[in-house]
Amino acid sequence: MKHVLGRSILAAALTLLAITGGGLAAPALAKTEIVWWHAHTGFLGERVMDLVNKFNASQSEYQVVALRKGTYAETLTAAVAAYRAKAPPHIVQVYEVGTQTMLSSGAVYPVYQLMADQGIKVNWDEYLSVVKSYYSKDGKLYSMPFNSSTPVLYYNKTILKKAGLDPGKAPATFDEIEKAARAVVSSGAAKIGFTVAWPSWTLAENAHAWHDQPFADKENGFADMATRLLINGEFGVKLWSMLARWQKEGLFTYSGRGSKGDQPIKNGDAAIGIASTGVIGSLVKTAKFEWGTGSLPRLAGYPQGNSIIGGATLWVMKGHKPAEYRAVAKFLEFLGQVEQQAWWHAETGYLPISTPALKHLERVGHFRKQPAMWTAFAQITSGRTTPNSQGIRLGDFVAIRAVIEAELENVLAGKKTAQQGLDTAVAKANDILKEFAALYR
């Protein structure tokens, strides 16, 4: 009887084991977690989280934790400090002026190498050449393009109409901007005739590239480490003198550094402005007025160049475990997919970074529905890329941009002439460049 009972208990136990797959539930495998520091907030920050949540939900092996670390400059500074403290994030978003700093830092794992090491095939030739070349060294891509942009002109059709101007035509030259701004301000249609965001990027860096004027020696730092700025020539003096006069006459309103100039454009307070293509997404979603986009304005008498890339890329930091780099590579592969690129562009206005994504958007009629989003492509594809317009790569460019903007503020405030302000900016920037070159050569 005992044997029968024992066999029954054993049979029941085996049945239970069979049902439960072993009697004890196997613990779920922990996901490999990686950390991404970025600089987006508000609308763009929400879109970043959309991408992260989509990736995390798309698979069960990896978990991306996205953290906003502050402005672009604050995020770059935090990443460098974290690397020195041996606690870097896996991925950090760095704006374009930090490119040379990151390349020289010795702290990064180049994305071309990462993807090759992980056996993930990427056709880098499909990436937009203007974007790829900006972040490449010796023809190899070091950081993953993400929110690539270029500045374009925005104009408020509602304000122009109120001022009696043609709302169907974007001002194409600085002369046309002056006439429109004067009409807007004098008629009371708006208090701000013209403004810009990112003053150094729009009124110094891109202004020189768009008119095929050199910004720095050594082909703007692409041929070798630059040691001299070249912005205090005739072109720079002419442009800044004109802006100072406009500021005095009330046609131009200086809105501050960084992205502060985005707000009067987004809010409908400015008739005309220059800002990143990244503003388009917000305007599409929130603008209560009619608006349009146009190419950057031309100053007569100078050759055609091209606008240069801005925004930011994703840099992979050294100092992590192999399994974590697998997670990083899979996340970057996800971001490069046509579906994610097309969605990111359509939501934000940033450039899709690959030709397959661009062709997909054309095939589904995206640009017919959103012609304002085509302006940037029309601009960079119609421009002429030369050593002056291929981009700008400077050591400690963050500090140099601050110097330029400080001197522009002095000129606009009437404290210095354009020539004096630009000469000072060049002298201070040259000291920064020489110090950087001495440190990293």
CSV table of C-alpha atoms in Angstrom, one decimal:
chain,number,residue,atom,x,y,z
A,1,MET,CA,0.0,0.0,0.0
A,2,LYS,CA,2.9,2.3,0.9
A,3,HIS,CA,4.5,1.6,-2.5
A,4,VAL,CA,1.2,2.4,-4.3
A,5,LEU,CA,0.8,5.7,-2.3
A,6,GLY,CA,4.4,6.6,-3.0
A,7,ARG,CA,4.0,6.0,-6.7
A,8,SER,CA,0.9,8.1,-6.7
A,9,ILE,CA,2.6,11.0,-5.0
A,10,LEU,CA,5.6,10.7,-7.4
A,11,ALA,CA,3.2,10.6,-10.4
A,12,ALA,CA,1.4,13.7,-9.1
A,13,ALA,CA,4.7,15.5,-8.5
A,14,LEU,CA,5.9,14.6,-12.1
A,15,THR,CA,2.6,15.8,-13.5
A,16,LEU,CA,2.9,19.1,-11.6
A,17,LEU,CA,6.5,19.5,-12.8
A,18,ALA,CA,5.3,18.9,-16.3
A,19,ILE,CA,2.5,21.5,-16.0
A,20,THR,CA,4.8,24.2,-14.4
A,21,GLY,CA,7.7,23.5,-16.7
A,22,GLY,CA,10.0,22.5,-13.9
A,23,GLY,CA,8.1,23.2,-10.7
A,24,LEU,CA,9.7,26.7,-10.2
A,25,ALA,CA,9.1,29.5,-12.6
A,26,ALA,CA,12.3,30.5,-14.3
A,27,PRO,CA,13.4,34.0,-13.4
A,28,ALA,CA,13.0,36.5,-16.3
A,29,LEU,CA,16.3,37.4,-17.9
A,30,ALA,CA,17.3,40.9,-16.9
A,31,LYS,CA,17.5,43.4,-19.7
A,32,THR,CA,20.8,45.0,-20.6
A,33,GLU,CA,20.3,48.7,-19.6
A,34,ILE,CA,22.1,51.6,-21.3
A,35,VAL,CA,21.9,55.3,-20.6
A,36,TRP,CA,21.5,58.1,-23.1
A,37,TRP,CA,22.1,61.7,-22.1
A,38,HIS,CA,20.3,64.2,-24.3
A,39,ALA,CA,19.5,67.9,-24.4
A,40,HIS,CA,15.9,68.0,-25.6
A,41,THR,CA,13.0,69.3,-23.6
A,42,GLY,CA,9.4,70.2,-24.2
A,43,PHE,CA,8.0,69.0,-27.5
A,44,LEU,CA,11.3,67.6,-28.7
A,45,GLY,CA,11.9,65.9,-25.4
A,46,GLU,CA,8.6,64.2,-25.7
A,47,ARG,CA,9.4,62.9,-29.2
A,48,VAL,CA,12.7,61.6,-27.9
A,49,MET,CA,10.8,59.6,-25.3
A,50,ASP,CA,8.5,58.3,-28.0
A,51,LEU,CA,11.5,56.8,-29.8
A,52,VAL,CA,12.9,55.3,-26.7
A,53,ASN,CA,9.6,53.8,-25.6
A,54,LYS,CA,9.1,52.3,-29.0
A,55,PHE,CA,12.6,50.7,-29.0
A,56,ASN,CA,12.1,49.4,-25.5
A,57,ALA,CA,8.8,47.8,-26.4
A,58,SER,CA,10.1,46.4,-29.7
A,59,GLN,CA,12.3,43.8,-28.0
A,60,SER,CA,13.0,42.1,-24.7
A,61,GLU,CA,16.8,42.2,-24.4
A,62,TYR,CA,17.7,45.9,-24.0
A,63,GLN,CA,16.4,48.9,-22.1
A,64,VAL,CA,17.4,52.4,-23.0
A,65,VAL,CA,17.1,55.0,-20.2
A,66,ALA,CA,17.0,58.5,-21.6
A,67,LEU,CA,17.9,61.4,-19.3
A,68,ARG,CA,17.9,65.1,-20.2
A,69,LYS,CA,21.2,66.6,-18.8
A,70,GLY,CA,20.4,70.3,-19.6
A,71,THR,CA,21.2,72.4,-22.6
A,72,TYR,CA,23.5,71.3,-25.4
A,73,ALA,CA,26.5,73.0,-23.7
A,74,GLU,CA,25.6,71.6,-20.3
A,75,THR,CA,25.2,68.1,-21.7
A,76,LEU,CA,28.6,68.2,-23.4
A,77,THR,CA,30.3,69.5,-20.3
A,78,ALA,CA,28.6,66.8,-18.1
A,79,ALA,CA,29.7,64.0,-20.5
A,80,VAL,CA,33.3,65.1,-20.5
A,81,ALA,CA,33.3,65.4,-16.7
A,82,ALA,CA,31.6,62.0,-16.4
A,83,TYR,CA,34.2,60.4,-18.6
A,84,ARG,CA,37.0,61.8,-16.5
A,85,ALA,CA,35.2,60.4,-13.4
A,86,LYS,CA,35.0,57.0,-15.1
A,87,ALA,CA,31.2,57.1,-15.1
A,88,PRO,CA,30.2,58.2,-18.6
A,89,PRO,CA,26.8,57.5,-20.1
A,90,HIS,CA,26.7,55.0,-23.0
A,91,ILE,CA,25.4,57.5,-25.5
A,92,VAL,CA,25.6,61.3,-25.3
A,93,GLN,CA,24.0,63.8,-27.7
A,94,VAL,CA,26.4,66.5,-28.7
A,95,TYR,CA,25.7,69.5,-30.8
A,96,GLU,CA,27.8,70.2,-33.9
A,97,VAL,CA,30.1,72.7,-32.3
A,98,GLY,CA,31.3,69.9,-30.0
A,99,THR,CA,32.5,67.7,-32.9
A,100,GLN,CA,36.2,68.6,-32.7
A,101,THR,CA,36.2,68.4,-28.9
A,102,MET,CA,34.7,64.9,-29.0
A,103,LEU,CA,37.1,63.8,-31.8
A,104,SER,CA,40.1,65.0,-29.8
A,105,SER,CA,38.9,63.7,-26.4
A,106,GLY,CA,39.9,60.1,-26.8
A,107,ALA,CA,36.7,59.3,-25.0
A,108,VAL,CA,34.6,58.0,-27.9
A,109,TYR,CA,34.0,54.7,-29.5
A,110,PRO,CA,33.5,55.6,-33.2
A,111,VAL,CA,30.1,54.4,-34.5
A,112,TYR,CA,31.6,52.9,-37.7
A,113,GLN,CA,33.8,50.8,-35.5
A,114,LEU,CA,31.1,49.9,-33.1
A,115,MET,CA,28.7,48.6,-35.8
A,116,ALA,CA,31.5,46.7,-37.5
A,117,ASP,CA,32.5,45.1,-34.2
A,118,GLN,CA,28.9,44.0,-33.5
A,119,GLY,CA,28.5,42.6,-37.0
A,120,ILE,CA,25.7,45.0,-37.8
A,121,LYS,CA,25.9,46.0,-41.5
A,122,VAL,CA,25.2,49.6,-42.2
A,123,ASN,CA,25.4,51.1,-45.7
A,124,TRP,CA,26.9,54.4,-44.7
A,125,ASP,CA,26.9,55.5,-48.3
A,126,GLU,CA,23.1,55.8,-48.0
A,127,TYR,CA,23.5,58.6,-45.4
A,128,LEU,CA,23.2,62.2,-46.7
A,129,SER,CA,26.7,63.2,-47.7
A,130,VAL,CA,26.4,66.7,-46.1
A,131,VAL,CA,25.6,65.1,-42.8
A,132,LYS,CA,28.1,62.2,-43.0
A,133,SER,CA,31.0,64.4,-44.0
A,134,TYR,CA,30.5,66.8,-41.1
A,135,TYR,CA,30.9,64.0,-38.6
A,136,SER,CA,33.5,61.9,-40.3
A,137,LYS,CA,37.2,61.7,-39.9
A,138,ASP,CA,39.4,60.1,-42.6
A,139,GLY,CA,36.1,59.2,-44.4
A,140,LYS,CA,34.7,57.2,-41.4
A,141,LEU,CA,31.7,58.2,-39.4
A,142,TYR,CA,32.5,58.8,-35.8
A,143,SER,CA,29.1,59.8,-34.4
A,144,MET,CA,25.5,58.7,-35.3
A,145,PRO,CA,23.5,61.5,-37.0
A,146,PHE,CA,20.3,62.1,-35.1
A,147,ASN,CA,18.7,65.5,-35.1
A,148,SER,CA,20.5,67.0,-38.1
A,149,SER,CA,19.3,70.5,-39.1
A,150,THR,CA,20.2,73.5,-41.1
A,151,PRO,CA,18.8,77.0,-40.7
A,152,VAL,CA,16.0,78.3,-42.9
A,153,LEU,CA,14.0,81.5,-43.1
A,154,TYR,CA,10.5,81.6,-41.5
A,155,TYR,CA,8.0,84.2,-42.3
A,156,ASN,CA,4.6,84.9,-40.8
A,157,LYS,CA,2.1,85.2,-43.6
A,158,THR,CA,-0.6,86.6,-41.3
A,159,ILE,CA,1.7,89.5,-40.2
A,160,LEU,CA,2.9,90.2,-43.8
A,161,LYS,CA,-0.8,90.3,-45.0
A,162,LYS,CA,-1.6,92.7,-42.2
A,163,ALA,CA,1.2,94.9,-43.3
A,164,GLY,CA,0.0,95.0,-46.9
A,165,LEU,CA,2.7,92.7,-48.2
A,166,ASP,CA,2.5,89.6,-50.4
A,167,PRO,CA,2.1,86.7,-48.0
A,168,GLY,CA,2.8,84.2,-50.8
A,169,LYS,CA,6.5,85.1,-51.2
A,170,ALA,CA,9.3,84.6,-48.8
A,171,PRO,CA,11.9,87.4,-48.7
A,172,ALA,CA,14.9,86.1,-50.6
A,173,THR,CA,17.5,88.7,-49.9
A,174,PHE,CA,18.5,90.9,-47.0
A,175,ASP,CA,17.3,93.9,-49.0
A,176,GLU,CA,13.8,92.3,-49.2
A,177,ILE,CA,13.9,91.5,-45.5
A,178,GLU,CA,14.7,95.2,-44.7
A,179,LYS,CA,11.8,96.4,-46.9
A,180,ALA,CA,9.4,93.9,-45.4
A,181,ALA,CA,10.5,94.5,-41.8
A,182,ARG,CA,10.2,98.3,-42.3
A,183,ALA,CA,6.7,97.9,-43.6
A,184,VAL,CA,5.7,95.5,-40.7
A,185,VAL,CA,7.1,97.7,-38.0
A,186,SER,CA,5.9,101.0,-39.4
A,187,SER,CA,2.4,99.7,-40.0
A,188,GLY,CA,2.1,98.3,-36.5
A,189,ALA,CA,1.5,94.8,-37.9
A,190,ALA,CA,4.1,93.5,-35.4
A,191,LYS,CA,6.8,94.8,-33.2
A,192,ILE,CA,9.4,92.4,-34.4
A,193,GLY,CA,10.3,92.7,-38.1
A,194,PHE,CA,13.2,90.3,-38.1
A,195,THR,CA,15.0,88.1,-35.5
A,196,VAL,CA,17.2,85.1,-35.4
A,197,ALA,CA,17.9,82.1,-33.1
A,198,TRP,CA,21.4,80.8,-32.4
A,199,PRO,CA,23.0,84.1,-33.4
A,200,SER,CA,26.5,82.8,-34.1
A,201,TRP,CA,25.2,79.8,-36.1
A,202,THR,CA,22.9,81.9,-38.2
A,203,LEU,CA,24.6,85.3,-38.5
A,204,ALA,CA,28.3,84.2,-38.6
A,205,GLU,CA,28.8,80.5,-39.3
A,206,ASN,CA,26.0,79.9,-41.8
A,207,ALA,CA,26.1,83.5,-43.2
A,208,HIS,CA,29.8,82.9,-44.2
A,209,ALA,CA,29.1,79.4,-45.6
A,210,TRP,CA,26.0,80.5,-47.5
A,211,HIS,CA,28.0,83.2,-49.2
A,212,ASP,CA,31.1,81.0,-49.7
A,213,GLN,CA,33.3,83.0,-47.4
A,214,PRO,CA,36.0,81.4,-45.2
A,215,PHE,CA,35.2,81.2,-41.5
A,216,ALA,CA,38.6,79.8,-40.3
A,217,ASP,CA,41.9,78.8,-41.8
A,218,LYS,CA,42.8,75.2,-42.8
A,219,GLU,CA,39.5,74.9,-44.8
A,220,ASN,CA,37.4,75.8,-41.7
A,221,GLY,CA,39.3,73.2,-39.7
A,222,PHE,CA,38.7,70.2,-42.0
A,223,ALA,CA,42.1,70.1,-43.6
A,224,ASP,CA,43.9,70.4,-40.3
A,225,MET,CA,43.4,71.9,-36.9
A,226,ALA,CA,42.4,75.5,-37.4
A,227,THR,CA,44.4,78.2,-35.6
A,228,ARG,CA,42.8,81.4,-37.0
A,229,LEU,CA,39.3,82.8,-37.5
A,230,LEU,CA,38.7,84.7,-40.7
A,231,ILE,CA,35.3,86.4,-40.0
A,232,ASN,CA,36.6,90.0,-39.7
A,233,GLY,CA,36.8,90.6,-43.4
A,234,GLU,CA,34.6,92.7,-45.7
A,235,PHE,CA,31.7,90.3,-45.7
A,236,GLY,CA,31.4,90.0,-41.9
A,237,VAL,CA,31.8,93.7,-41.4
A,238,LYS,CA,29.1,94.5,-44.0
A,239,LEU,CA,26.6,92.1,-42.5
A,240,TRP,CA,27.1,93.1,-38.9
A,241,SER,CA,27.1,96.8,-39.7
A,242,MET,CA,23.7,96.3,-41.5
A,243,LEU,CA,22.3,94.4,-38.5
A,244,ALA,CA,23.5,97.1,-36.1
A,245,ARG,CA,21.7,99.7,-38.2
A,246,TRP,CA,18.5,97.6,-38.3
A,247,GLN,CA,18.6,97.1,-34.6
A,248,LYS,CA,18.9,100.9,-34.1
A,249,GLU,CA,16.0,101.5,-36.5
A,250,GLY,CA,13.8,98.9,-34.8
A,251,LEU,CA,13.8,96.5,-37.8
A,252,PHE,CA,15.9,93.8,-36.2
A,253,THR,CA,15.3,92.5,-32.7
A,254,TYR,CA,18.0,90.6,-30.9
A,255,SER,CA,16.3,87.8,-29.1
A,256,GLY,CA,19.3,86.3,-27.2
A,257,ARG,CA,21.6,83.4,-27.4
A,258,GLY,CA,20.9,79.8,-28.1
A,259,SER,CA,17.3,78.9,-29.1
A,260,LYS,CA,15.7,82.0,-27.5
A,261,GLY,CA,15.0,83.4,-30.9
A,262,ASP,CA,12.8,80.4,-31.6
A,263,GLN,CA,10.1,81.7,-29.3
A,264,PRO,CA,9.1,84.9,-31.2
A,265,ILE,CA,8.9,82.8,-34.4
A,266,LYS,CA,6.8,80.1,-32.7
A,267,ASN,CA,4.6,82.6,-30.9
A,268,GLY,CA,3.8,84.6,-34.0
A,269,ASP,CA,5.5,87.7,-32.7
A,270,ALA,CA,8.1,88.0,-35.4
A,271,ALA,CA,7.3,88.7,-39.1
A,272,ILE,CA,10.5,87.1,-40.3
A,273,GLY,CA,13.1,85.0,-38.6
A,274,ILE,CA,16.0,82.6,-39.2
A,275,ALA,CA,16.1,79.4,-37.1
A,276,SER,CA,16.7,75.7,-37.2
A,277,THR,CA,14.5,73.3,-39.3
A,278,GLY,CA,13.8,71.8,-35.9
A,279,VAL,CA,11.3,74.6,-35.3
A,280,ILE,CA,9.0,73.3,-38.0
A,281,GLY,CA,7.5,70.5,-35.9
A,282,SER,CA,6.3,72.9,-33.2
A,283,LEU,CA,4.8,75.3,-35.8
A,284,VAL,CA,2.9,72.4,-37.5
A,285,LYS,CA,1.5,71.3,-34.2
A,286,THR,CA,0.8,74.6,-32.4
A,287,ALA,CA,0.8,77.7,-34.7
A,288,LYS,CA,-2.4,79.6,-34.8
A,289,PHE,CA,-1.3,81.8,-37.7
A,290,GLU,CA,-0.3,81.2,-41.3
A,291,TRP,CA,3.4,80.8,-41.9
A,292,GLY,CA,5.9,79.6,-44.5
A,293,THR,CA,9.6,78.9,-45.0
A,294,GLY,CA,12.2,80.0,-47.5
A,295,SER,CA,15.9,79.7,-48.2
A,296,LEU,CA,18.4,81.7,-46.3
A,297,PRO,CA,18.6,85.3,-47.5
A,298,ARG,CA,21.4,86.4,-49.8
A,299,LEU,CA,23.6,89.5,-49.6
A,300,ALA,CA,24.3,90.9,-53.0
A,301,GLY,CA,27.8,90.7,-54.4
A,302,TYR,CA,29.0,87.4,-53.0
A,303,PRO,CA,29.1,83.9,-54.6
A,304,GLN,CA,26.7,81.1,-53.7
A,305,GLY,CA,27.8,78.6,-51.1
A,306,ASN,CA,25.7,76.3,-49.0
A,307,SER,CA,24.2,76.2,-45.6
A,308,ILE,CA,25.9,73.9,-43.1
A,309,ILE,CA,24.6,71.3,-40.8
A,310,GLY,CA,23.6,71.9,-37.2
A,311,GLY,CA,21.7,70.0,-34.7
A,312,ALA,CA,23.4,67.1,-32.9
A,313,THR,CA,24.7,63.6,-33.2
A,314,LEU,CA,25.0,60.7,-30.8
A,315,TRP,CA,28.4,59.8,-29.6
A,316,VAL,CA,29.2,56.4,-28.0
A,317,MET,CA,31.4,56.7,-24.9
A,318,LYS,CA,34.2,54.4,-24.0
A,319,GLY,CA,34.3,52.5,-20.7
A,320,HIS,CA,31.5,50.1,-20.9
A,321,LYS,CA,31.0,46.3,-21.0
A,322,PRO,CA,30.8,44.4,-24.3
A,323,ALA,CA,27.2,43.3,-23.7
A,324,GLU,CA,26.2,47.0,-23.2
A,325,TYR,CA,27.8,48.0,-26.5
A,326,ARG,CA,25.7,45.3,-28.2
A,327,ALA,CA,22.6,47.2,-26.8
A,328,VAL,CA,24.0,50.5,-27.9
A,329,ALA,CA,24.6,49.2,-31.5
A,330,LYS,CA,21.0,47.7,-31.6
A,331,PHE,CA,19.6,51.0,-30.5
A,332,LEU,CA,21.5,53.0,-33.1
A,333,GLU,CA,20.5,50.4,-35.7
A,334,PHE,CA,16.9,51.1,-34.7
A,335,LEU,CA,17.3,54.8,-35.0
A,336,GLY,CA,18.7,54.5,-38.5
A,337,GLN,CA,15.7,52.5,-39.8
A,338,VAL,CA,13.7,54.2,-42.5
A,339,GLU,CA,10.5,54.0,-40.4
A,340,GLN,CA,12.1,55.8,-37.4
A,341,GLN,CA,13.9,58.4,-39.6
A,342,ALA,CA,10.7,59.2,-41.6
A,343,TRP,CA,8.7,59.5,-38.4
A,344,TRP,CA,11.3,61.7,-36.6
A,345,HIS,CA,11.5,64.1,-39.6
A,346,ALA,CA,7.7,64.3,-40.0
A,347,GLU,CA,7.2,65.0,-36.3
A,348,THR,CA,10.1,67.5,-35.7
A,349,GLY,CA,11.3,68.9,-39.0
A,350,TYR,CA,14.8,67.6,-38.5
A,351,LEU,CA,16.4,66.2,-41.7
A,352,PRO,CA,16.0,62.4,-42.3
A,353,ILE,CA,19.6,61.3,-42.4
A,354,SER,CA,19.4,58.6,-45.2
A,355,THR,CA,18.4,58.6,-48.8
A,356,PRO,CA,16.0,55.6,-48.3
A,357,ALA,CA,14.1,57.6,-45.7
A,358,LEU,CA,14.0,60.6,-48.0
A,359,LYS,CA,12.7,58.5,-50.9
A,360,HIS,CA,10.1,57.0,-48.6
A,361,LEU,CA,8.9,60.4,-47.6
A,362,GLU,CA,8.7,61.5,-51.3
A,363,ARG,CA,6.9,58.2,-52.2
A,364,VAL,CA,4.1,58.8,-49.6
A,365,GLY,CA,3.6,62.4,-50.6
A,366,HIS,CA,4.9,63.9,-47.4
A,367,PHE,CA,6.5,67.0,-49.0
A,368,ARG,CA,3.3,67.7,-51.0
A,369,LYS,CA,1.4,67.8,-47.7
A,370,GLN,CA,4.2,69.7,-45.8
A,371,PRO,CA,6.0,71.9,-48.4
A,372,ALA,CA,7.7,73.8,-45.6
A,373,MET,CA,9.6,70.7,-44.7
A,374,TRP,CA,11.1,70.5,-48.2
A,375,THR,CA,12.7,73.9,-48.0
A,376,ALA,CA,15.8,72.7,-46.2
A,377,PHE,CA,16.4,69.9,-48.7
A,378,ALA,CA,15.9,72.4,-51.6
A,379,GLN,CA,18.4,74.7,-49.9
A,380,ILE,CA,21.2,72.2,-49.2
A,381,THR,CA,20.8,70.5,-52.6
A,382,SER,CA,20.8,73.7,-54.6
A,383,GLY,CA,23.8,75.2,-52.7
A,384,ARG,CA,27.4,74.8,-53.7
A,385,THR,CA,29.6,72.9,-51.3
A,386,THR,CA,33.1,74.3,-51.2
A,387,PRO,CA,35.9,74.3,-48.5
A,388,ASN,CA,34.1,77.3,-47.1
A,389,SER,CA,30.7,75.7,-47.0
A,390,GLN,CA,31.4,72.0,-46.1
A,391,GLY,CA,31.1,72.8,-42.4
A,392,ILE,CA,33.2,74.2,-39.6
A,393,ARG,CA,35.3,72.1,-37.2
A,394,LEU,CA,37.1,74.1,-34.5
A,395,GLY,CA,38.6,73.2,-31.2
A,396,ASP,CA,36.5,74.4,-28.2
A,397,PHE,CA,34.0,75.7,-30.6
A,398,VAL,CA,31.6,76.2,-27.7
A,399,ALA,CA,33.8,78.9,-26.2
A,400,ILE,CA,34.4,80.5,-29.6
A,401,ARG,CA,30.7,80.7,-30.3
A,402,ALA,CA,30.2,82.4,-26.9
A,403,VAL,CA,33.0,84.9,-27.8
A,404,ILE,CA,31.3,85.7,-31.2
A,405,GLU,CA,27.9,86.2,-29.6
A,406,ALA,CA,29.3,88.5,-26.9
A,407,GLU,CA,30.9,90.7,-29.5
A,408,LEU,CA,27.8,90.7,-31.7
A,409,GLU,CA,25.9,91.9,-28.6
A,410,ASN,CA,28.5,94.7,-28.2
A,411,VAL,CA,28.0,95.7,-31.8
A,412,LEU,CA,24.2,95.7,-31.6
A,413,ALA,CA,24.3,97.7,-28.4
A,414,GLY,CA,26.4,100.4,-30.1
A,415,LYS,CA,29.4,99.8,-27.8
A,416,LYS,CA,31.6,98.8,-30.8
A,417,THR,CA,31.6,99.1,-34.5
A,418,ALA,CA,31.2,95.9,-36.5
A,419,GLN,CA,34.9,96.0,-37.4
A,420,GLN,CA,35.9,96.4,-33.7
A,421,GLY,CA,33.6,93.7,-32.6
A,422,LEU,CA,34.7,91.2,-35.2
A,423,ASP,CA,38.4,92.0,-34.6
A,424,THR,CA,38.0,91.3,-30.9
A,425,ALA,CA,36.1,88.1,-31.6
A,426,VAL,CA,38.9,86.9,-33.9
A,427,ALA,CA,41.6,87.8,-31.4
A,428,LYS,CA,40.0,86.0,-28.6
A,429,ALA,CA,39.0,83.0,-30.7
A,430,ASN,CA,42.5,82.7,-32.0
A,431,ASP,CA,43.8,82.4,-28.4
A,432,ILE,CA,41.3,79.6,-27.8
A,433,LEU,CA,42.3,77.8,-31.0
A,434,LYS,CA,46.0,78.0,-30.2
A,435,GLU,CA,45.4,76.7,-26.7
A,436,PHE,CA,43.3,73.8,-28.0
A,437,ALA,CA,45.9,73.0,-30.6
A,438,ALA,CA,48.7,73.0,-28.1
A,439,LEU,CA,46.7,70.7,-25.9
A,440,TYR,CA,45.7,68.1,-28.5
A,441,ARG,CA,48.4,68.0,-31.2
